[in-house]
Coordinates of N, CA, C and O in Angstrom, one line a residue:
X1 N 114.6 53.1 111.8 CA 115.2 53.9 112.9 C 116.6 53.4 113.3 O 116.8 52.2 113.5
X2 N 117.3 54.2 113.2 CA 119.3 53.6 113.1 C 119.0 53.5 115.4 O 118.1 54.1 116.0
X3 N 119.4 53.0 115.6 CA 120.3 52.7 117.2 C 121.8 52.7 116.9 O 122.4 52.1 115.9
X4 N 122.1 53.2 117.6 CA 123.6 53.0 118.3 C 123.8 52.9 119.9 O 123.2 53.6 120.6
X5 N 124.7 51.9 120.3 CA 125.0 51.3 121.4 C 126.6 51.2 121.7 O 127.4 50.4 121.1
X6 N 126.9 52.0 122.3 CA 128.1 52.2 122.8 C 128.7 51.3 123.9 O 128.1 50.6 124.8
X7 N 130.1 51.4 123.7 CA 130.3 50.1 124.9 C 132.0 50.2 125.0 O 132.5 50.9 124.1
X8 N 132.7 49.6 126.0 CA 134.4 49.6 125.9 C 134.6 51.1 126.8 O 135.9 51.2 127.0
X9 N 133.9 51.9 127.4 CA 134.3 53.0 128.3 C 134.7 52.1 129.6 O 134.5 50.9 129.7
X10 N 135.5 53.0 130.7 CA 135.8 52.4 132.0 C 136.8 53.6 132.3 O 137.0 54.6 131.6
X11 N 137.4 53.2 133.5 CA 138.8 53.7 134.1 C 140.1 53.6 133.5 O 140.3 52.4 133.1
X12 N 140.9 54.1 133.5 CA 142.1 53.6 132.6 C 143.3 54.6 133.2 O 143.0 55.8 133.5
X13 N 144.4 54.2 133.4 CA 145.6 55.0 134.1 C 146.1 56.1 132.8 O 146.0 55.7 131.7
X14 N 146.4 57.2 133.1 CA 146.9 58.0 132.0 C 148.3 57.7 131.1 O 149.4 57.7 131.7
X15 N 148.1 57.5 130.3 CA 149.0 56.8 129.3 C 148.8 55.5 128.8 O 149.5 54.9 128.1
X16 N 147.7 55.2 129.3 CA 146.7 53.7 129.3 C 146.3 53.7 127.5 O 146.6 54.5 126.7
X17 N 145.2 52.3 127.4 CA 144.7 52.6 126.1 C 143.5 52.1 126.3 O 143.4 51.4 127.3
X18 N 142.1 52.3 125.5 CA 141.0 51.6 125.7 C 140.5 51.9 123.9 O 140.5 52.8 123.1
X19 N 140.1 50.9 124.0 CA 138.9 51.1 122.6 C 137.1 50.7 122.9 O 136.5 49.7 123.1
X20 N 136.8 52.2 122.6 CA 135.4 52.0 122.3 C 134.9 51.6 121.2 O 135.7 51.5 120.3
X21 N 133.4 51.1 120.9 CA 133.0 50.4 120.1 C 131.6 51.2 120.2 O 131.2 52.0 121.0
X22 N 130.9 50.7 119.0 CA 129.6 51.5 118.6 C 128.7 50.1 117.7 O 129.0 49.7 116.6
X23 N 127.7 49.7 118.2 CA 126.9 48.7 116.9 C 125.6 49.6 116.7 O 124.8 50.2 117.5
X24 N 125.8 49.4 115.3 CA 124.6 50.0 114.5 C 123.7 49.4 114.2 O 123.9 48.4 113.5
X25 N 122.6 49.7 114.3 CA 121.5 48.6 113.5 C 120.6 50.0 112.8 O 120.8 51.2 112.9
X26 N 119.3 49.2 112.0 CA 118.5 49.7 111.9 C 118.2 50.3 110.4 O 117.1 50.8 110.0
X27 N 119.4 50.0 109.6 CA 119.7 51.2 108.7 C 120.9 50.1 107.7 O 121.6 49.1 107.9
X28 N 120.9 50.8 106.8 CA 122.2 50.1 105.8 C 123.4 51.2 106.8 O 123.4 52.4 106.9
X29 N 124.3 50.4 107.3 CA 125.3 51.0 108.0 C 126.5 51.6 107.5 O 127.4 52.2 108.1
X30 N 126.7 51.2 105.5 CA 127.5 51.4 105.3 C 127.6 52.8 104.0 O 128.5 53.2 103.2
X31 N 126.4 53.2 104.4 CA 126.0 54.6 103.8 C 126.1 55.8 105.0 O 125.8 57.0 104.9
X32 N 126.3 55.3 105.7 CA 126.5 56.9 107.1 C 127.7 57.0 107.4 O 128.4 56.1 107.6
X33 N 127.9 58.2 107.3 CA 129.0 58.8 108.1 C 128.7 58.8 109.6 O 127.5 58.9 109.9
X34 N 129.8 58.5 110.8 CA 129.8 57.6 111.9 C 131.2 58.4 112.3 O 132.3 58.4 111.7
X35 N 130.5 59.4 113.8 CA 131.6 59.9 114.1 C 131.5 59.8 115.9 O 130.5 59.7 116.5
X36 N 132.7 59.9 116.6 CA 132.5 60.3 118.2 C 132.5 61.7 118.4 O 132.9 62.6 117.7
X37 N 131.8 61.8 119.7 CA 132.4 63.4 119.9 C 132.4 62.6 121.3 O 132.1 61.5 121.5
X38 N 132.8 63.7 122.2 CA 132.5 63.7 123.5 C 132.1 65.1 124.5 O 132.0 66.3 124.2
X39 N 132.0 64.5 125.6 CA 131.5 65.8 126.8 C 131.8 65.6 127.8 O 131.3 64.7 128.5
X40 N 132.9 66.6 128.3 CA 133.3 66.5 129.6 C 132.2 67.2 130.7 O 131.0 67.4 130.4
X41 N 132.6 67.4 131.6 CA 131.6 68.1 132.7 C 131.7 69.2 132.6 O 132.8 69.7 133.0
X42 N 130.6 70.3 132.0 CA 131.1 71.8 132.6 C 131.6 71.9 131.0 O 132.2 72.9 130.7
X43 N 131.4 71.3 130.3 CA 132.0 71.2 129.0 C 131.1 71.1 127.8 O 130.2 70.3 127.9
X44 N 131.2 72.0 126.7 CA 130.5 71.7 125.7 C 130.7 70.5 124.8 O 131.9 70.5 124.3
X45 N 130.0 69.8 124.5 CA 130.2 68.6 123.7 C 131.2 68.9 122.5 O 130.9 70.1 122.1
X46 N 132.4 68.2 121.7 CA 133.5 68.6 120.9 C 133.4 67.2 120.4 O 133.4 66.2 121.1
X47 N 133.4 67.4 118.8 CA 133.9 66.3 117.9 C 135.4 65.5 118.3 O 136.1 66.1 119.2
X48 N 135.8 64.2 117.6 CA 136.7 63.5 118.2 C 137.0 62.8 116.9 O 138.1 62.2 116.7
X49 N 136.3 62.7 116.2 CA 136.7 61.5 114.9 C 135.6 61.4 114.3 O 134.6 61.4 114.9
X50 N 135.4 61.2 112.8 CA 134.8 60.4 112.0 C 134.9 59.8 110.9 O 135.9 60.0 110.3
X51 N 134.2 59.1 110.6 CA 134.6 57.8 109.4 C 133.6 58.1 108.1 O 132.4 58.1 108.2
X52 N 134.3 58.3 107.2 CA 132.5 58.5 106.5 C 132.2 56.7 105.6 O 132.7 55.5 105.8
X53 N 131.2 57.5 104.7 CA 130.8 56.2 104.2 C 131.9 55.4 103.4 O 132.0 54.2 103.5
X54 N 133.0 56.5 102.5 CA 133.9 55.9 101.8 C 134.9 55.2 103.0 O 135.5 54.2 102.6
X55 N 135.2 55.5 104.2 CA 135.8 54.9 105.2 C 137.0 56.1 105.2 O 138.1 55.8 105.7
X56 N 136.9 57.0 104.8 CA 137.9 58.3 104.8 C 137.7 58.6 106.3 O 136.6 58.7 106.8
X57 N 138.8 58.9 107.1 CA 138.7 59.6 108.6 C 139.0 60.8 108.9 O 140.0 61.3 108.4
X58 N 138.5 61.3 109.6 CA 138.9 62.4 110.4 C 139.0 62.9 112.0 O 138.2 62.5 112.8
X59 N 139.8 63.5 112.1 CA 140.5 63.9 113.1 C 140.4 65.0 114.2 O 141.3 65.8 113.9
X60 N 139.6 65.3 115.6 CA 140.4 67.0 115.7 C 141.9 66.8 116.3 O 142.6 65.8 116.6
X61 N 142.1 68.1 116.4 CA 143.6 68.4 116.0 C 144.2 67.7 117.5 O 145.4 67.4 117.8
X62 N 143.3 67.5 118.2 CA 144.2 66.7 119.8 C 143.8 65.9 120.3 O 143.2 65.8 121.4
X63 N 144.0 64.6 119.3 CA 143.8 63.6 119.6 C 144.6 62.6 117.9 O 144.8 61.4 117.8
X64 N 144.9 63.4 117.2 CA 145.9 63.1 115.6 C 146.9 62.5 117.0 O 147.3 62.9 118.1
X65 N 146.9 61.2 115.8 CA 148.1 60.4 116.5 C 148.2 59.7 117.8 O 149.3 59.3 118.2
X66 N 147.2 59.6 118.5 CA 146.7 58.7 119.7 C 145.7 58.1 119.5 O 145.7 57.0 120.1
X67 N 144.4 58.4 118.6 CA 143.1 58.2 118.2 C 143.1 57.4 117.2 O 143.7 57.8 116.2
X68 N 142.4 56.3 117.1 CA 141.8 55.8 115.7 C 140.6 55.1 115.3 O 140.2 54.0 115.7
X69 N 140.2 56.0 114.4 CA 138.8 55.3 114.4 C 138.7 54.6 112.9 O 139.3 55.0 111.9
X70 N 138.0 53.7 112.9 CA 138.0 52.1 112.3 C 136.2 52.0 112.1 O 135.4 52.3 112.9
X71 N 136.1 51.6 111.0 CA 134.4 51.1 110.7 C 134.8 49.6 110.4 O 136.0 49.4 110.2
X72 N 133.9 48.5 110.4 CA 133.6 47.5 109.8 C 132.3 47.6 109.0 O 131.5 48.1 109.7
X73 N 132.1 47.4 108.2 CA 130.9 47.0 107.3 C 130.4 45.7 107.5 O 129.2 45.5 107.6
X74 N 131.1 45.1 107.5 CA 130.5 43.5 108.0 C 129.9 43.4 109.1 O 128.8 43.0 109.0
X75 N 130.2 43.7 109.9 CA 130.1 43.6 111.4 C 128.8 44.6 111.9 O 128.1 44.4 112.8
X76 N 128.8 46.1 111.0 CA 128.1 47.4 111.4 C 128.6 47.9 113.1 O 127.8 48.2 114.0
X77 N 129.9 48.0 113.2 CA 130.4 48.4 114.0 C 131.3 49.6 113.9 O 131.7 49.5 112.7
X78 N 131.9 50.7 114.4 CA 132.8 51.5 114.6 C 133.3 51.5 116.1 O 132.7 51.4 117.2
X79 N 134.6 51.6 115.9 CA 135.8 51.4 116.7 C 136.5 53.1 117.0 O 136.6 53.9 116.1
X80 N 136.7 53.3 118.1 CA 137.6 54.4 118.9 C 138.7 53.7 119.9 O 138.4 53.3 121.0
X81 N 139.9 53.5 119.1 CA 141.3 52.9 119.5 C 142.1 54.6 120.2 O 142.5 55.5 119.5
X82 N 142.0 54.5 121.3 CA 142.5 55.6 122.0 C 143.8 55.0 123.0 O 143.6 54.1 123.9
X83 N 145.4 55.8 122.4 CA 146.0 55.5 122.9 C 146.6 56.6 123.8 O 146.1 57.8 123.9
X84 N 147.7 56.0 124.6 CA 148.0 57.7 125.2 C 147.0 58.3 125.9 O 147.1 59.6 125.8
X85 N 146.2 58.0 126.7 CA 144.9 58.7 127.3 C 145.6 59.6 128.2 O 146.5 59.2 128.9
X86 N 144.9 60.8 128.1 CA 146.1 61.8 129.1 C 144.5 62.3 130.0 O 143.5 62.3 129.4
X87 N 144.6 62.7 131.4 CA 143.2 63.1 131.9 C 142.5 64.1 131.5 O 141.5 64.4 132.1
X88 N 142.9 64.8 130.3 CA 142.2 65.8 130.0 C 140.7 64.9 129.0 O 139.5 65.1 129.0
X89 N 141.4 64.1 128.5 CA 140.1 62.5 128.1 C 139.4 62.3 128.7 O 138.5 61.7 128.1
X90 N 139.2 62.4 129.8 CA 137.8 62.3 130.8 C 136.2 63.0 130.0 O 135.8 64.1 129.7
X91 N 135.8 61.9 129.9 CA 134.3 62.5 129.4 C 133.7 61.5 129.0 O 134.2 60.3 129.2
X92 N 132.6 61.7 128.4 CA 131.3 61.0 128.0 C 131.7 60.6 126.8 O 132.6 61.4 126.4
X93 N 131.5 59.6 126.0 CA 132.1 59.5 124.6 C 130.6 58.9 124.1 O 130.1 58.0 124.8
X94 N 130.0 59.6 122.9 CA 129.1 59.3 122.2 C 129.5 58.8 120.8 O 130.6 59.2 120.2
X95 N 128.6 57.9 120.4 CA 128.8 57.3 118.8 C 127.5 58.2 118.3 O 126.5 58.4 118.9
X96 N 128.0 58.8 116.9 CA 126.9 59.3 116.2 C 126.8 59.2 114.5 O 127.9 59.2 113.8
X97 N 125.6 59.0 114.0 CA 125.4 59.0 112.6 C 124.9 59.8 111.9 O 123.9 60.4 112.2
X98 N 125.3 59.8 110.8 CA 124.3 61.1 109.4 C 124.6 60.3 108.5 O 125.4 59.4 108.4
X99 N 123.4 61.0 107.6 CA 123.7 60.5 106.2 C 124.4 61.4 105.3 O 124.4 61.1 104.1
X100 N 125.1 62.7 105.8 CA 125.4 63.3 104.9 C 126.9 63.4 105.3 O 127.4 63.2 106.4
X101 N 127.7 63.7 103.9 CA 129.0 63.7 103.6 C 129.8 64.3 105.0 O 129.0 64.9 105.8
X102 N 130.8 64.4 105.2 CA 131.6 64.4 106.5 C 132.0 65.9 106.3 O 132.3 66.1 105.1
X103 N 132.1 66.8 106.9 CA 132.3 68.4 106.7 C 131.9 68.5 108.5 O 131.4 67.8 109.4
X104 N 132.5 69.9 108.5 CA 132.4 71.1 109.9 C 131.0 71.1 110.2 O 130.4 70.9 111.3
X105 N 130.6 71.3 109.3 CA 128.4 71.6 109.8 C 128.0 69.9 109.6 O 126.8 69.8 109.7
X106 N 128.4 68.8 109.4 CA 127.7 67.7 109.4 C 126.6 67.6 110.2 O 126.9 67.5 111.3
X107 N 125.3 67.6 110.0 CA 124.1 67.2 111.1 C 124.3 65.4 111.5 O 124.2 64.5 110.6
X108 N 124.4 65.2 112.2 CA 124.0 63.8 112.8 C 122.9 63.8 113.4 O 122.5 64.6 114.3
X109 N 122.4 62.7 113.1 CA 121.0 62.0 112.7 C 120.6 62.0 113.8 O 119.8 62.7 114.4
X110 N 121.3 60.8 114.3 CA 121.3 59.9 115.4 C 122.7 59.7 116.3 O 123.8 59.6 115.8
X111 N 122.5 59.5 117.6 CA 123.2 59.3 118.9 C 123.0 58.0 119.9 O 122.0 57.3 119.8
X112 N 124.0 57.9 120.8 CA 124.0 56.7 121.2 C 124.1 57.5 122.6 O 124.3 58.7 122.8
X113 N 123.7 56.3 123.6 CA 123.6 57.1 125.0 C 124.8 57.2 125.7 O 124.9 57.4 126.9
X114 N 126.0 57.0 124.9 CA 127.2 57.5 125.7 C 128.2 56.7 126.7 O 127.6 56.1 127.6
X115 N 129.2 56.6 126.6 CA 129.6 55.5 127.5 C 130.9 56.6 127.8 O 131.4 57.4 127.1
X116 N 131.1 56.3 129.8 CA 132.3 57.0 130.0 C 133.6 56.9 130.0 O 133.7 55.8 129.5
X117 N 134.5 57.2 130.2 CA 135.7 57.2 129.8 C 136.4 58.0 130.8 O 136.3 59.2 130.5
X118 N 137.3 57.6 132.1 CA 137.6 58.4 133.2 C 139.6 57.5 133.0 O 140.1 56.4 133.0
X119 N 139.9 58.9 133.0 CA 141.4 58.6 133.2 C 142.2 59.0 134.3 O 142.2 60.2 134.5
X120 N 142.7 58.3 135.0 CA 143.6 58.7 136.3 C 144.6 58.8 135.8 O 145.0 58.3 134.8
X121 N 145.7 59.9 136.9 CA 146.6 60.1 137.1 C 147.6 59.8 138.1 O 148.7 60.2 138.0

């Protein structure tokens, strides 16, 4: 059974930076694709990044170029380097895993319980 444990959310001034963090157990970590999404309030949950197994990333389109997401293999960790935080970033940020290749319909497996992420202005 994979776990994920999220961690590195808090307060941050807008234009601030924070990096979240994700540890994986349970599972060979370096066969899943490993992505964030997040959920604001009042908000449907929306992808943010993912890493697949080859370590190929991806992006949604508003967050290219402030966002970067990072896997370790060694470690079984994934990283969300978020710079530029503007308050529309306010939300829940989840780590999630699949085993299948990184695409639009990807199912992920498994979820982590979320860590928040509140940006002032």
């Amino acid at each position: 059974q994979v776990q994920l444990v999220e961690s590195g959310g808090g307060l941050v001034q807008a234009r601030g930076s924070l990096r979240l963090s994700c540890a994986f157990s349970g599972r060979t970590f370096s066969t899943y694709t490993m992505a964030w999404f997040r959920q604001a309030p009042g908000k449907e949950r929306e992808f943010v990044a993912a890493v697949s197994w080859s370590r190929s990333t991806y992006y949604a389109d508003s967050v290219k170029g402030r966002f970067t997401i990072s896997g370790d293999n060694a470690k079984n960790m994934v990283y969300l380097q978020m710079n530029s935080l503007k308050a529309e970033n306010t939300a829940a940020y989840y780590c999630a895993a699949s085993t299948q290749l990184w695409g639009p319909r990807t199912k992920y497996d498994y979820w982590g319980q979320g860590t928040q992420v509140t940006v002032s202005v």
